Amino acid sequence: MLSNSILLLIFSLQSACFAHVHHHSTRKIHGQNWYQASDHHVHQLFGRQASSTNSKAEVFPKVGSKEWKALFPAPFETLTKDAAKPAWIDALNEVKAQGLIPTNVPIGKFNETSGYPEYNGGQLDPKGDVVCSASYFCRGPDDVWDAPEGHVGISFDDGPLPESSPLLYSFLKSQNQTATHFLIGSNILQNPDLFLEAFENGDDMACHTWSHPYMTTISDEAVVAELGWLLEIVRVSSGGRIPRYWRPPYGDVDNRVRAIAKHVFGLTTVIWNHDSLDWELPEGPVTSAGVHQNYTTWYTGPKAPGL
């Protein structure tokens, strides 16, 4: 959730959540809403903006309608340079020209043996200052990993999903609680009513890309497309709000991808410091009892830093 706490304790969509209730206009993290201010430069990259010569605000199609669906790529489409809007590519090229995107961080290649991306065939240290990959627990200076001491921040990744989101929403309502949702754009496209339910409940919307790739293994232009299309579907579906936080799928981000997210779209990278591992259920070695024990241990234990 985004209020007095930061969203660092990550759960799947089958987990319990404890948070405070706030309206969209007042929910904040470090004094900030989950969405960008109306005068933030990122709005220039999306849609039609009202101005002194055009006082009409943008009119959005009904969420879930044929007109709404036609605005976006196909669900889980592999996004390339051609999938990005020209304004996004122009913004990328502009920040590159300003020297804001590192040129010494190569595109990673997923290593099937280790289960993580590697660089230059394993010759470049992913934990070093050049790459600083969060997959290897390297923290970027602007990353959010920890909540303030004594606080717990709850978040749910990968939704909205028909199998689990209704159960989660029902539980949150029963407890008079809200949460932060790091959303996949393709899942919003396929489950628009579930997105609206979370949004109208007063929950916070954040970015988890369009199709959930390992972000360090794709090109700069594909990074822009993955982020841009998630921001666009949330914007069009929430009355023009553009998320200001994103979580890389699998926690996979490096200095190149961080810089693109920050300087093109104004996004802050959010990781986590505790993982319930309930996303491994039921196939993995994790058990429901084990997940519940983790929750109990974390909530009753010290929170320095916060969870």
Coordinates of C-alpha atoms in Angstrom, one line a residue:
M1 CA 0.0 0.0 0.0
L2 CA 1.0 3.6 -0.4
S3 CA 0.4 5.7 2.7
N4 CA 2.6 6.0 5.7
S5 CA 4.5 2.9 4.5
I6 CA 6.4 1.8 1.5
L7 CA 5.5 -1.3 -0.5
L8 CA 8.3 -3.7 0.2
L9 CA 6.7 -6.9 1.5
I10 CA 5.7 -8.7 -1.6
F11 CA 2.8 -11.2 -1.8
S12 CA 1.0 -13.0 -4.5
L13 CA -2.7 -12.6 -5.1
Q14 CA -3.6 -15.2 -2.5
S15 CA -2.2 -13.5 0.6
A16 CA -3.6 -11.5 3.5
C17 CA -3.0 -7.8 3.6
F18 CA -3.0 -5.2 6.4
A19 CA -3.0 -1.5 5.6
H20 CA -4.8 1.8 6.1
V21 CA -7.8 3.0 4.1
H22 CA -7.4 6.2 2.1
H23 CA -9.1 7.9 -0.8
H24 CA -7.3 8.2 -4.1
S25 CA -6.9 12.0 -3.6
T26 CA -5.1 11.5 -0.3
R27 CA -3.2 8.2 -0.4
K28 CA 0.5 9.1 -0.3
I29 CA 4.0 7.6 0.0
H30 CA 6.5 10.1 1.5
G31 CA 3.9 12.7 0.9
Q32 CA 3.2 11.6 -2.7
N33 CA 0.2 10.1 -4.4
W34 CA 0.6 6.9 -6.4
Y35 CA 0.1 8.8 -9.6
Q36 CA 2.0 11.7 -11.1
A37 CA 0.9 15.3 -10.6
S38 CA -1.2 16.7 -13.4
D39 CA 1.6 19.1 -14.4
H40 CA 4.3 16.4 -14.6
H41 CA 6.1 16.3 -17.9
V42 CA 5.2 12.6 -18.4
H43 CA 1.7 13.6 -19.4
Q44 CA 3.1 15.2 -22.5
L45 CA 3.9 11.6 -23.7
F46 CA 0.3 10.4 -23.5
G47 CA -3.0 11.4 -25.1
R48 CA -4.4 14.8 -25.7
Q49 CA -3.7 17.5 -23.1
A50 CA -5.8 20.5 -22.3
S51 CA -4.0 23.8 -23.0
S52 CA -4.7 27.5 -23.4
T53 CA -5.7 26.7 -27.0
N54 CA -7.5 23.4 -26.3
S55 CA -9.5 23.6 -23.1
K56 CA -11.3 20.3 -23.7
A57 CA -10.0 17.5 -21.5
E58 CA -9.4 14.1 -23.0
V59 CA -12.5 11.9 -23.2
F60 CA -11.7 8.2 -22.5
P61 CA -13.7 5.3 -23.8
K62 CA -15.6 3.0 -21.4
V63 CA -13.2 0.6 -19.8
G64 CA -13.7 -2.8 -21.3
S65 CA -15.5 -1.6 -24.4
K66 CA -14.4 -2.5 -28.0
E67 CA -13.1 1.1 -28.4
W68 CA -11.1 0.8 -25.2
K69 CA -9.6 -2.6 -26.2
A70 CA -8.6 -1.3 -29.6
L71 CA -6.2 1.2 -28.1
F72 CA -3.7 -1.4 -26.8
P73 CA -1.4 -4.2 -28.1
A74 CA -2.5 -7.8 -27.9
P75 CA -2.3 -9.5 -24.5
F76 CA 1.3 -10.7 -23.8
E77 CA 2.5 -9.6 -27.2
T78 CA 6.3 -9.4 -27.5
L79 CA 6.9 -5.7 -27.7
T80 CA 9.6 -4.3 -30.0
K81 CA 10.7 -0.8 -31.0
D82 CA 7.8 -0.7 -33.4
A83 CA 5.3 -1.2 -30.6
A84 CA 6.4 2.0 -28.8
K85 CA 4.6 5.3 -29.5
P86 CA 6.8 7.8 -31.4
A87 CA 6.6 10.2 -28.5
W88 CA 8.1 7.6 -26.2
I89 CA 11.0 6.9 -28.6
D90 CA 11.6 10.6 -29.0
A91 CA 11.8 11.0 -25.2
L92 CA 14.2 8.1 -25.0
N93 CA 16.4 9.6 -27.7
E94 CA 16.3 13.0 -25.9
V95 CA 17.5 11.6 -22.6
K96 CA 20.1 9.5 -24.3
A97 CA 21.4 12.7 -26.0
Q98 CA 21.6 14.3 -22.6
G99 CA 23.8 11.4 -21.4
L100 CA 21.2 10.2 -18.8
I101 CA 21.2 6.6 -20.0
P102 CA 24.3 4.5 -19.4
T103 CA 26.0 3.3 -22.5
N104 CA 28.4 0.9 -20.7
V105 CA 25.7 -1.5 -19.5
P106 CA 25.1 -4.2 -22.2
I107 CA 21.8 -6.0 -22.7
G108 CA 21.7 -9.0 -20.4
K109 CA 21.2 -12.6 -21.6
F110 CA 19.2 -15.0 -19.5
N111 CA 21.3 -17.9 -18.1
E112 CA 19.3 -21.0 -17.9
T113 CA 21.7 -22.6 -15.4
S114 CA 21.8 -19.8 -12.9
G115 CA 18.3 -18.6 -13.5
Y116 CA 19.4 -14.9 -13.8
P117 CA 20.6 -12.7 -16.6
E118 CA 24.3 -12.3 -17.2
Y119 CA 26.4 -9.7 -18.9
N120 CA 29.1 -10.2 -21.5
G121 CA 29.0 -13.9 -21.1
G122 CA 29.5 -13.6 -17.4
Q123 CA 32.6 -11.5 -17.7
L124 CA 30.9 -8.3 -16.3
D125 CA 30.1 -8.3 -12.6
P126 CA 26.4 -7.8 -12.2
K127 CA 26.8 -6.6 -8.6
G128 CA 29.4 -3.9 -9.5
D129 CA 28.8 -0.2 -9.9
V130 CA 28.5 -0.4 -13.7
V131 CA 25.6 -2.9 -13.9
C132 CA 24.1 -3.0 -10.4
S133 CA 21.6 -5.7 -11.1
A134 CA 18.8 -6.1 -8.5
S135 CA 18.7 -9.7 -9.5
Y136 CA 22.0 -10.0 -7.6
F137 CA 20.7 -7.7 -4.7
C138 CA 22.5 -4.6 -5.9
R139 CA 20.6 -1.6 -4.7
G140 CA 20.4 1.5 -7.0
P141 CA 20.7 4.8 -5.1
D142 CA 17.1 5.7 -6.0
D143 CA 15.6 2.3 -5.5
V144 CA 13.0 1.6 -2.8
W145 CA 13.7 -1.7 -1.0
D146 CA 12.8 -0.9 2.6
A147 CA 9.9 0.6 4.4
P148 CA 10.6 3.1 7.2
E149 CA 11.5 1.5 10.5
G150 CA 8.5 0.1 12.3
H151 CA 6.3 0.1 9.2
V152 CA 5.0 -2.7 6.9
G153 CA 4.2 -2.1 3.2
I154 CA 2.1 -4.7 1.5
S155 CA 2.0 -5.2 -2.3
F156 CA 0.6 -7.7 -4.8
D157 CA 2.1 -8.5 -8.2
D158 CA 0.9 -9.8 -11.5
G159 CA -2.9 -9.0 -11.3
P160 CA -5.6 -8.6 -12.0
L161 CA -6.4 -12.3 -12.3
P162 CA -9.8 -13.9 -12.3
E163 CA -8.7 -16.9 -10.1
S164 CA -7.3 -14.9 -7.2
S165 CA -8.1 -11.2 -7.4
P166 CA -11.8 -11.5 -6.4
L167 CA -10.7 -13.4 -3.3
L168 CA -8.1 -10.8 -2.5
Y169 CA -10.6 -7.9 -3.0
S170 CA -13.2 -9.6 -0.8
F171 CA -10.7 -10.1 2.0
L172 CA -9.5 -6.5 1.8
K173 CA -13.1 -5.3 2.0
S174 CA -13.9 -7.5 4.9
Q175 CA -10.9 -6.1 6.8
N176 CA -11.5 -2.5 5.7
Q177 CA -8.1 -2.5 4.1
T178 CA -6.4 -1.5 0.9
A179 CA -3.2 -2.5 -0.9
T180 CA -0.8 -1.6 -3.7
H181 CA -1.1 -3.6 -6.9
F182 CA 1.8 -3.9 -9.3
L183 CA -0.2 -4.6 -12.4
I184 CA 0.5 -6.3 -15.7
G185 CA -1.0 -4.4 -18.6
S186 CA -2.0 -7.6 -20.5
N187 CA -4.0 -8.8 -17.4
I188 CA -5.8 -5.4 -17.2
L189 CA -6.7 -5.8 -20.9
Q190 CA -8.1 -9.2 -20.2
N191 CA -9.8 -8.4 -16.9
P192 CA -10.9 -4.8 -17.0
D193 CA -13.7 -5.2 -14.4
L194 CA -11.2 -6.5 -11.9
F195 CA -9.0 -3.5 -12.5
L196 CA -11.9 -1.1 -11.9
E197 CA -12.9 -2.9 -8.7
A198 CA -9.4 -2.4 -7.2
F199 CA -9.2 1.2 -8.4
E200 CA -12.7 2.0 -7.1
N201 CA -11.9 0.4 -3.8
G202 CA -9.2 3.1 -3.3
D203 CA -6.3 0.8 -3.8
D204 CA -3.0 2.0 -5.4
M205 CA -2.1 1.2 -9.0
A206 CA 1.6 0.7 -10.0
C207 CA 3.5 -0.6 -13.0
H208 CA 4.6 -4.2 -13.5
T209 CA 5.1 -3.9 -17.3
W210 CA 2.9 -5.0 -20.2
S211 CA 3.9 -8.6 -20.6
H212 CA 6.3 -9.4 -17.7
P213 CA 9.7 -10.0 -19.4
Y214 CA 13.1 -10.0 -17.8
M215 CA 13.6 -6.3 -18.5
T216 CA 17.5 -6.4 -18.5
T217 CA 17.4 -8.8 -21.5
I218 CA 15.4 -6.5 -23.9
S219 CA 16.4 -3.4 -25.9
D220 CA 16.0 0.2 -24.8
E221 CA 13.1 0.6 -27.1
A222 CA 11.4 -2.5 -25.9
V223 CA 11.9 -1.3 -22.3
V224 CA 10.1 1.9 -23.2
A225 CA 7.2 -0.1 -24.9
E226 CA 6.8 -2.4 -21.9
L227 CA 6.6 0.5 -19.4
G228 CA 4.7 2.9 -21.7
W229 CA 1.8 0.6 -22.5
L230 CA 1.2 -0.3 -18.9
L231 CA 1.1 3.4 -18.0
E232 CA -1.2 4.0 -20.9
I233 CA -3.8 1.4 -20.0
V234 CA -3.8 2.6 -16.4
R235 CA -4.1 6.2 -17.5
V236 CA -7.0 5.5 -19.9
S237 CA -8.7 3.4 -17.3
S238 CA -8.4 5.7 -14.3
G239 CA -9.4 9.1 -15.6
G240 CA -5.9 10.1 -16.7
R241 CA -3.8 9.0 -13.7
I242 CA -0.2 7.9 -14.6
P243 CA 1.5 5.7 -12.0
R244 CA 4.8 6.9 -10.5
Y245 CA 6.1 3.6 -9.2
W246 CA 7.1 0.4 -11.0
R247 CA 8.4 -3.0 -10.0
P248 CA 10.5 -4.9 -12.5
P249 CA 9.2 -8.5 -13.2
Y250 CA 11.3 -11.0 -11.2
G251 CA 13.0 -8.0 -9.6
D252 CA 15.2 -7.8 -12.6
V253 CA 16.5 -4.3 -13.2
D254 CA 20.0 -2.8 -13.8
N255 CA 21.4 0.7 -14.2
R256 CA 20.4 0.9 -17.9
V257 CA 16.7 0.0 -17.2
R258 CA 16.5 2.1 -14.1
A259 CA 17.6 5.1 -16.0
I260 CA 15.1 4.6 -18.8
A261 CA 12.2 4.2 -16.4
K262 CA 13.3 7.3 -14.4
H263 CA 14.2 9.7 -17.1
V264 CA 11.6 8.8 -19.8
F265 CA 8.6 8.1 -17.6
G266 CA 9.5 9.6 -14.2
L267 CA 9.2 6.1 -12.5
T268 CA 10.7 5.1 -9.2
T269 CA 11.9 1.6 -9.0
V270 CA 10.5 -0.5 -6.1
I271 CA 11.8 -3.9 -5.2
W272 CA 11.1 -5.8 -1.9
N273 CA 13.0 -7.0 1.2
H274 CA 10.8 -9.9 2.1
D275 CA 9.1 -12.4 -0.3
S276 CA 6.4 -14.7 1.0
L277 CA 7.1 -17.1 -1.9
D278 CA 3.4 -18.0 -2.0
W279 CA 3.7 -17.5 -5.8
E280 CA 5.3 -21.0 -5.8
L281 CA 2.1 -22.6 -4.5
P282 CA 1.0 -25.3 -5.3
E283 CA 3.7 -26.7 -7.6
G284 CA 6.8 -25.5 -5.7
P285 CA 8.4 -26.7 -2.4
V286 CA 6.7 -24.0 -0.4
T287 CA 3.7 -25.0 1.7
S288 CA 0.7 -22.9 2.9
A289 CA 1.8 -23.6 6.5
G290 CA 5.3 -22.3 5.7
V291 CA 4.0 -19.1 4.1
H292 CA 1.7 -18.5 7.1
Q293 CA 4.7 -19.0 9.4
N294 CA 6.7 -16.5 7.5
Y295 CA 3.9 -13.9 7.9
T296 CA 3.8 -14.6 11.6
T297 CA 7.5 -14.3 12.1
W298 CA 7.7 -11.1 10.1
Y299 CA 4.8 -9.4 11.8
T300 CA 5.8 -10.3 15.3
G301 CA 9.6 -9.7 14.7
P302 CA 11.7 -6.5 14.5
K303 CA 10.9 -4.1 11.7
A304 CA 14.2 -2.3 11.4
P305 CA 14.2 -1.5 8.5
G306 CA 10.6 -1.8 7.9
L307 CA 9.2 -4.7 5.9

